[in-house]
Structure formats: structure tokens, C-alpha cells
Short mmCIF file of C-alpha atoms in Angstrom, two decimals:
data_model
loop_
_atom_site.label_atom_id
_atom_site.label_comp_id
_atom_site.label_asym_id
_atom_site.label_seq_id
_atom_site.Cartn_x
_atom_site.Cartn_y
_atom_site.Cartn_z
CA MET A 1 0.00 -0.09 -0.03
CA GLY A 2 2.86 2.36 0.76
CA VAL A 3 4.26 1.96 -2.81
CA THR A 4 0.93 2.87 -4.34
CA LEU A 5 0.12 5.78 -2.14
CA TRP A 6 3.60 7.39 -2.35
CA PRO A 7 3.30 8.40 -6.12
CA LEU A 8 -0.37 9.57 -5.53
CA ALA A 9 0.78 11.82 -2.67
CA ARG A 10 3.66 13.15 -5.06
CA ARG A 11 1.20 13.90 -7.89
CA ARG A 12 -1.13 15.84 -5.45
CA ARG A 13 1.82 17.95 -4.32
CA LEU A 14 2.90 18.44 -7.90
CA HIS A 15 -0.59 19.53 -9.01
CA HIS A 16 -0.79 21.93 -6.11
CA ALA A 17 2.63 23.46 -6.87
CA ILE A 18 1.31 23.86 -10.47
CA PHE A 19 -1.87 25.49 -9.34
CA LEU A 20 -0.07 28.05 -7.23
CA ALA A 21 2.48 28.80 -9.85
CA VAL A 22 -0.18 29.67 -12.41
CA PHE A 23 -2.08 31.72 -9.86
CA ALA A 24 1.10 33.64 -9.01
CA LEU A 25 1.84 34.37 -12.60
CA LEU A 26 -1.83 35.57 -13.02
CA LEU A 27 -1.46 37.92 -10.19
CA LEU A 28 1.90 39.22 -11.73
CA TYR A 29 0.20 39.77 -15.01
CA LEU A 30 -2.80 41.66 -13.46
CA SER A 31 -0.44 43.82 -11.30
CA THR A 32 1.52 44.72 -14.51
CA ARG A 33 -1.46 45.65 -16.48
CA ILE A 34 -2.84 47.68 -13.37
CA LEU A 35 0.32 49.81 -13.03
CA ARG A 36 0.75 50.44 -16.63
CA ALA A 37 -2.77 51.72 -16.60
CA LEU A 38 -2.10 54.09 -13.94
CA SER A 39 0.22 56.02 -16.13
CA GLY A 40 -2.82 56.78 -18.31
CA CYS A 41 -3.19 54.17 -20.98
CA GLY A 42 -2.20 50.38 -21.82
CA SER A 43 -0.71 49.28 -25.03
CA GLY A 44 -3.99 48.40 -26.73
CA ALA A 45 -6.68 50.41 -28.16
CA GLN A 46 -9.45 49.04 -26.12
CA SER A 47 -7.62 49.75 -22.71
CA CYS A 48 -7.57 53.45 -23.81
CA LYS A 49 -11.13 53.92 -24.84
CA PRO A 50 -12.91 56.69 -22.75
CA GLU A 51 -16.29 55.66 -21.19
CA GLY A 52 -17.37 59.34 -20.53
CA PRO A 53 -16.13 62.83 -20.61
CA LEU A 54 -13.66 64.11 -18.07
CA PRO A 55 -15.11 67.07 -15.92
CA PHE A 56 -14.00 70.34 -17.44
CA GLN A 57 -11.93 71.38 -14.39
CA VAL A 58 -10.88 70.14 -11.19
CA ARG A 59 -12.89 71.47 -8.27
CA GLN A 60 -10.80 73.51 -5.93
CA GLU A 61 -10.33 71.34 -2.84
CA SER A 62 -7.23 72.71 -1.14
CA GLY A 63 -7.89 73.69 2.48
CA PRO A 64 -6.42 76.81 4.48
CA LEU A 65 -3.56 74.84 5.98
CA GLU A 66 -0.78 77.36 5.35
CA ASP A 67 0.46 80.00 7.98
CA PRO A 68 1.86 83.09 5.95
CA GLU A 69 3.94 84.17 9.04
CA ARG A 70 5.71 80.68 9.29
CA GLU A 71 9.11 80.22 7.37
CA GLU A 72 8.90 78.26 4.25
CA PRO A 73 10.04 74.62 4.93
CA PRO A 74 13.14 73.41 3.05
CA CYS A 75 11.08 71.03 0.87
CA LEU A 76 9.59 74.02 -1.01
CA GLY A 77 12.99 75.71 -1.45
CA PRO A 78 15.20 75.52 -4.44
CA GLN A 79 16.69 72.33 -3.59
CA GLY A 80 13.59 70.89 -1.88
CA THR A 81 11.61 67.94 -3.59
CA LEU A 82 8.45 69.86 -3.77
CA GLY A 83 10.10 73.06 -4.84
CA ARG A 84 11.96 71.57 -7.69
CA MET A 85 8.79 70.01 -8.92
CA MET A 86 6.62 73.18 -8.60
CA ARG A 87 8.92 75.89 -10.30
CA PRO A 88 8.81 74.33 -13.74
CA PHE A 89 5.08 73.55 -13.60
CA ARG A 90 4.42 77.02 -12.60
CA ALA A 91 6.84 78.37 -15.27
CA SER A 92 4.77 76.37 -17.96
CA LEU A 93 1.85 78.63 -17.43
CA ASN A 94 2.70 81.48 -19.76
CA ALA A 95 0.99 84.81 -19.85
CA GLU A 96 -0.65 84.10 -23.06
CA GLY A 97 -2.80 81.41 -21.55
CA ASP A 98 -0.87 78.55 -23.15
CA VAL A 99 1.32 75.71 -21.76
CA GLU A 100 5.01 75.81 -22.40
CA LEU A 101 5.89 72.22 -23.21
CA SER A 102 9.65 72.35 -22.28
CA GLN A 103 8.73 73.47 -18.71
CA TYR A 104 5.80 71.29 -18.30
CA LEU A 105 7.99 68.04 -19.27
CA ALA A 106 10.54 69.48 -16.74
CA GLY A 107 8.03 69.62 -14.16
CA TRP A 108 6.86 65.96 -14.89
CA ARG A 109 10.51 64.81 -14.49
CA GLU A 110 10.63 66.10 -11.00
CA LEU A 111 7.10 64.69 -10.15
CA VAL A 112 8.37 61.28 -11.32
CA ARG A 113 11.34 61.69 -9.23
CA PHE A 114 9.07 62.46 -6.29
CA LEU A 115 6.53 59.79 -6.62
CA THR A 116 8.87 56.76 -7.49
CA PRO A 117 10.13 56.12 -3.86
CA LEU A 118 6.58 56.08 -2.56
CA GLY A 119 6.03 52.38 -3.57
CA SER A 120 5.74 49.74 -6.26
CA ILE A 121 2.51 51.02 -7.44
CA PHE A 122 3.77 54.39 -8.18
CA ALA A 123 7.20 53.19 -9.49
CA PHE A 124 5.81 51.25 -12.51
CA ALA A 125 3.32 54.16 -13.19
CA THR A 126 5.89 56.75 -13.17
CA SER A 127 8.25 54.73 -15.34
CA GLU A 128 5.39 54.76 -17.98
CA ALA A 129 5.09 58.56 -17.38
CA PHE A 130 8.75 58.93 -17.96
CA THR A 131 8.54 57.02 -21.24
CA LYS A 132 5.83 59.45 -22.40
CA VAL A 133 7.88 62.65 -21.20
CA THR A 134 10.82 61.29 -23.02
CA ALA A 135 8.78 60.80 -26.35
CA LEU A 136 7.56 64.40 -26.17
CA GLU A 137 10.97 65.61 -25.29
CA THR A 138 12.23 63.94 -28.49
CA ARG A 139 9.75 65.98 -30.51
CA LEU A 140 10.98 69.07 -28.83
CA ARG A 141 14.44 68.38 -30.02
CA GLY A 142 13.63 67.01 -33.51
CA LEU A 143 13.31 68.49 -37.00
CA ASP A 144 9.72 69.85 -36.20
CA ALA A 145 10.88 71.38 -32.91
CA ALA A 146 9.49 74.80 -33.95
CA HIS A 147 6.04 73.46 -33.84
CA TYR A 148 6.46 72.00 -30.33
CA THR A 149 7.04 74.87 -28.11
CA SER A 150 3.56 74.99 -26.48
CA LEU A 151 0.39 73.00 -26.34
CA ALA A 152 -1.33 75.22 -28.67
CA ALA A 153 1.23 75.29 -31.22
CA MET A 154 1.51 71.44 -31.01
CA THR A 155 -2.10 70.66 -31.49
CA ALA A 156 -2.53 73.15 -34.29
CA TRP A 157 0.39 71.83 -36.23
CA GLU A 158 -0.56 68.17 -35.82
CA ARG A 159 -4.12 68.77 -36.86
CA GLN A 160 -2.93 70.55 -40.01
CA THR A 161 -0.52 67.98 -41.00
CA GLY A 162 -2.90 65.06 -40.21
CA LEU A 163 -0.72 63.57 -37.46
CA LEU A 164 -3.72 63.24 -34.96
CA GLU A 165 -5.25 59.83 -34.36
CA ARG A 166 -8.90 59.20 -34.64
CA PRO A 167 -10.55 59.76 -31.20
CA GLY A 168 -10.72 56.52 -29.13
CA THR A 169 -8.08 54.57 -31.21
CA ALA A 170 -4.47 53.84 -30.54
CA PRO A 171 -1.48 53.47 -33.00
CA GLN A 172 -0.09 50.18 -33.38
CA ASP A 173 3.26 51.36 -32.42
CA SER A 174 2.73 53.47 -29.14
CA ALA A 175 6.19 55.11 -29.88
CA GLY A 176 4.57 56.57 -32.89
CA SER A 177 1.74 58.27 -31.12
CA SER A 178 1.12 61.94 -31.81
CA GLY A 179 2.52 64.45 -29.34
CA SER A 180 -1.17 65.52 -28.61
CA ARG A 181 -2.09 62.07 -27.73
CA THR A 182 0.93 61.64 -25.41
CA MET A 183 0.13 64.97 -23.84
CA LEU A 184 -3.46 63.81 -22.88
CA LEU A 185 -2.27 60.62 -21.31
CA LEU A 186 0.10 62.58 -19.16
CA HIS A 187 -2.65 65.06 -18.52
CA ARG A 188 -5.00 62.36 -17.08
CA ALA A 189 -1.96 60.89 -15.01
CA LEU A 190 -1.46 64.59 -13.69
CA ARG A 191 -4.85 64.79 -12.43
CA TRP A 192 -4.67 61.53 -10.47
CA SER A 193 -1.32 62.65 -8.99
CA HIS A 194 -2.84 66.00 -7.93
CA LEU A 195 -6.00 64.51 -6.48
CA CYS A 196 -4.03 61.79 -4.49
CA LEU A 197 -1.58 64.21 -3.05
CA GLN A 198 -4.15 66.85 -2.10
CA ARG A 199 -6.33 64.27 -0.46
CA VAL A 200 -3.39 62.84 1.48
CA ALA A 201 -2.41 66.47 2.67
CA THR A 202 -5.95 67.47 3.71
CA GLY A 203 -7.23 64.32 5.09
CA THR A 204 -8.16 63.93 8.86
CA LEU A 205 -6.84 61.44 11.13
CA GLU A 206 -10.33 59.91 11.62
CA GLY A 207 -11.07 59.77 7.91
CA PRO A 208 -9.88 57.39 5.21
CA ASP A 209 -6.33 56.33 4.97
CA ALA A 210 -3.98 57.35 2.08
CA GLY A 211 -4.46 54.22 0.17
CA VAL A 212 -8.33 54.64 0.08
CA GLN A 213 -7.94 58.41 -0.79
CA CYS A 214 -5.51 57.75 -3.63
CA SER A 215 -7.78 54.80 -4.86
CA ASP A 216 -10.71 57.14 -4.80
CA ALA A 217 -8.65 59.69 -6.76
CA TYR A 218 -7.86 56.81 -9.33
CA GLY A 219 -11.61 56.22 -9.69
CA THR A 220 -12.21 59.84 -10.53
CA ALA A 221 -9.23 60.60 -12.85
CA LEU A 222 -8.21 57.28 -14.62
CA ALA A 223 -10.86 54.60 -14.05
CA PRO A 224 -13.31 55.96 -16.45
CA HIS A 225 -10.77 55.36 -19.16
CA HIS A 226 -9.91 51.71 -18.07
CA PRO A 227 -11.93 48.21 -18.43
CA TRP A 228 -13.72 46.70 -15.64
CA VAL A 229 -10.90 44.15 -14.75
CA ILE A 230 -8.21 46.69 -14.34
CA ARG A 231 -10.58 48.96 -12.21
CA GLN A 232 -11.38 46.08 -9.81
CA ALA A 233 -7.79 44.90 -9.55
CA ALA A 234 -6.55 48.48 -8.96
CA ARG A 235 -8.67 48.60 -5.67
CA LEU A 236 -6.83 45.63 -4.50
CA ALA A 237 -3.39 47.05 -5.52
CA PHE A 238 -4.10 50.18 -3.39
CA LEU A 239 -4.30 48.10 -0.28
CA ALA A 240 -0.56 48.10 -0.29
CA PHE A 241 -0.16 51.85 -0.54
CA PRO A 242 2.17 53.59 1.94
CA ASP A 243 0.34 55.20 4.83
CA ARG A 244 -0.09 58.93 5.31
CA ASP A 245 2.78 59.46 7.85
CA ARG A 246 5.28 58.10 5.33
CA LEU A 247 3.98 60.07 2.44
CA LEU A 248 4.11 63.27 4.34
CA LYS A 249 7.78 62.49 5.55
CA LEU A 250 8.96 61.71 1.93
CA ALA A 251 7.28 64.95 0.69
CA CYS A 252 8.65 67.26 3.18
CA PRO A 253 11.38 65.49 5.54
CA GLY A 254 12.56 66.93 8.75
CA THR A 255 9.42 69.00 9.30
CA ARG A 256 6.29 68.83 11.54
CA GLU A 257 3.23 67.14 10.24
CA THR A 258 1.26 70.41 9.85
CA GLU A 259 4.08 71.95 7.98
CA ALA A 260 4.35 68.94 5.64
CA ARG A 261 0.65 68.97 4.96
CA ALA A 262 0.66 72.63 4.02
CA ALA A 263 3.57 72.11 1.79
CA LEU A 264 1.94 69.27 0.04
CA VAL A 265 -1.26 71.44 -0.35
CA ARG A 266 0.87 73.99 -2.15
CA ALA A 267 2.32 71.50 -4.34
CA ALA A 268 -1.02 69.82 -5.26
CA SER A 269 -2.52 73.37 -5.89
CA THR A 270 0.31 73.95 -8.46
CA LEU A 271 -0.65 70.64 -10.18
CA GLU A 272 -4.22 71.56 -10.03
CA ASP A 273 -3.59 74.92 -11.83
CA VAL A 274 -1.52 73.13 -14.70
CA TYR A 275 -4.22 70.61 -15.00
CA ASN A 276 -7.01 73.21 -15.24
CA ARG A 277 -5.14 75.24 -17.87
CA THR A 278 -4.22 72.08 -20.00
CA GLN A 279 -7.90 70.86 -19.70
CA SER A 280 -9.22 74.08 -21.05
CA LEU A 281 -6.99 74.02 -24.04
CA LEU A 282 -7.54 70.43 -24.77
CA ALA A 283 -11.37 70.96 -24.38
CA GLU A 284 -11.37 73.94 -26.82
CA ARG A 285 -9.54 71.83 -29.49
CA ARG A 286 -12.01 68.85 -28.92
CA LEU A 287 -9.05 66.54 -28.00
CA LEU A 288 -10.19 65.17 -24.63
CA HIS A 289 -11.28 61.94 -26.27
CA LEU A 290 -8.20 61.58 -28.59
CA ALA A 291 -7.18 58.55 -26.39
#
């Protein structure tokens, strides 16, 4: 009897191991799809198809957390993490009501640098954003660079020359996306970043934790453009999100919680201003459903 049961036990353990391996690979696949989606788009056309219009502008949610008489914390200074991010984003808003692309992309580079240490769910999403930033920067340095100085100039030239994709479609090669489409995907990711940081900064101790708030921000900014499977899996991924205390310490190290919150509110407000300007320009040109 021992001779017949031993192979049976080994087969059961082998089947169990195969099942676990397949399950782990499935989880890895879903996690990769989720994190790619958080940057604004997957590689296929269906994953980028919008399910409804974005609101015209972000509602102003920032609370009065700042004390004007208090000295500015180092994180907002020239060498501070938030300061390095805010300055180019602010500079991208020119006096003519346009968005300067070189400054916008410089701000995104600093935003990526800030978000990457916050956890794996940010790391993969920001690597996708970095790819899009690099793709746009290539256009700014290319033969047609004169047409890529600002958002308005870029969209006008790409429409005139027939470079714009049809709304709701994606090119076979994502590297060949128009600058306007790439900009729209970054634009959506910027809204998620703004809402996430703003809600972390203003949330109460008794309220939802950072993971819940950033998951809600995802539901507002990006989920409408993602299929059901990714939306459901994303909610699970946010369960491993870093807590509010860690986020505040990374955003503004060496300061008290109230100071870190105030600094993060200012940074989120800058992202909000850039988002609203870009949203208006894209809406005027009927490009919000380009991807």
C-alpha cells in the first residue's frame, strides 16, 4: 500500500505546486496591467477607450492649511523635492494662456522623481509616465521642434498635418503616437497625482487612510478610461499603498506634520493649476477623447 500511495501523494503535491505557480503568474500579469494603466493608458486600443467625458476642471479642494507668517520649509525651497517640482510647472503657465511644453515636461520629470520612492504601485506608473515625457522631449528636439514649443502650437500643427489619431483609437506602435495624444495621457495622470496628493495632505486622522484616498482619486481621474478588470484589480493594489505618515515624511522630510501637510497642499495646488489650464486648451480643441 505504501508503494501505491507515495506516487499519488507526489502527484497531488505536484498539482498543487502547478496551481500555485499559475495563480502567481496571473497575479503578476494583472499587477503589471494595473500599474501600466495608472500612467494613463495600456498598450492596446481598447484599454484607452474613454467611457465618458472628463469634468471640465478640477474642483478646488485645497484647504487653508498654510500660515503666512511661518518660515517656508526646506522641501519648498530651490533644493527641496516639492520646490524643484513646482517651479517648472508654474513656469509652464505663460502669460498668453498657453502651456510651455519644455517647462511642463521638466515639471513632470521632477514629479516622477518625487513619486517613484512612494512604492511599487507608483514606481511602475511613473516609469510609464517617464517614457511619455521622453517621447515628447524627442519631438521638442527634432526636426519639427519649432512646432512643439507649446500645447497650442503642437495641437494646431498636428491637426494641420494630419498627425492626430482618430478619437478612441491607439496607434499600433505606441512610440509613434502623436504628441497631442501623449500629452493627453500625461494630463490624465497629472490629475490623479494632484487628487492623490491633495487628499493625503488634507485628510483627517479619523478619515480614510492614504490608500483609500488615492484609490478614490484613481476612480475619479483614470478609472473611467480603463476596462472593468483593471478597475477592480486596482482597488486591491491600493491596499498596499504607503500610509499618510510615510507620504508626508517623503514629501517634506524633517518638518512637523502640519508643515508637511501645508507644503503638500501648495504642491497639489500647483498641479491643479496646470491641469486646469491644460484641460481648457484640450477641451477647446476637442481633444479630450483623442485617447
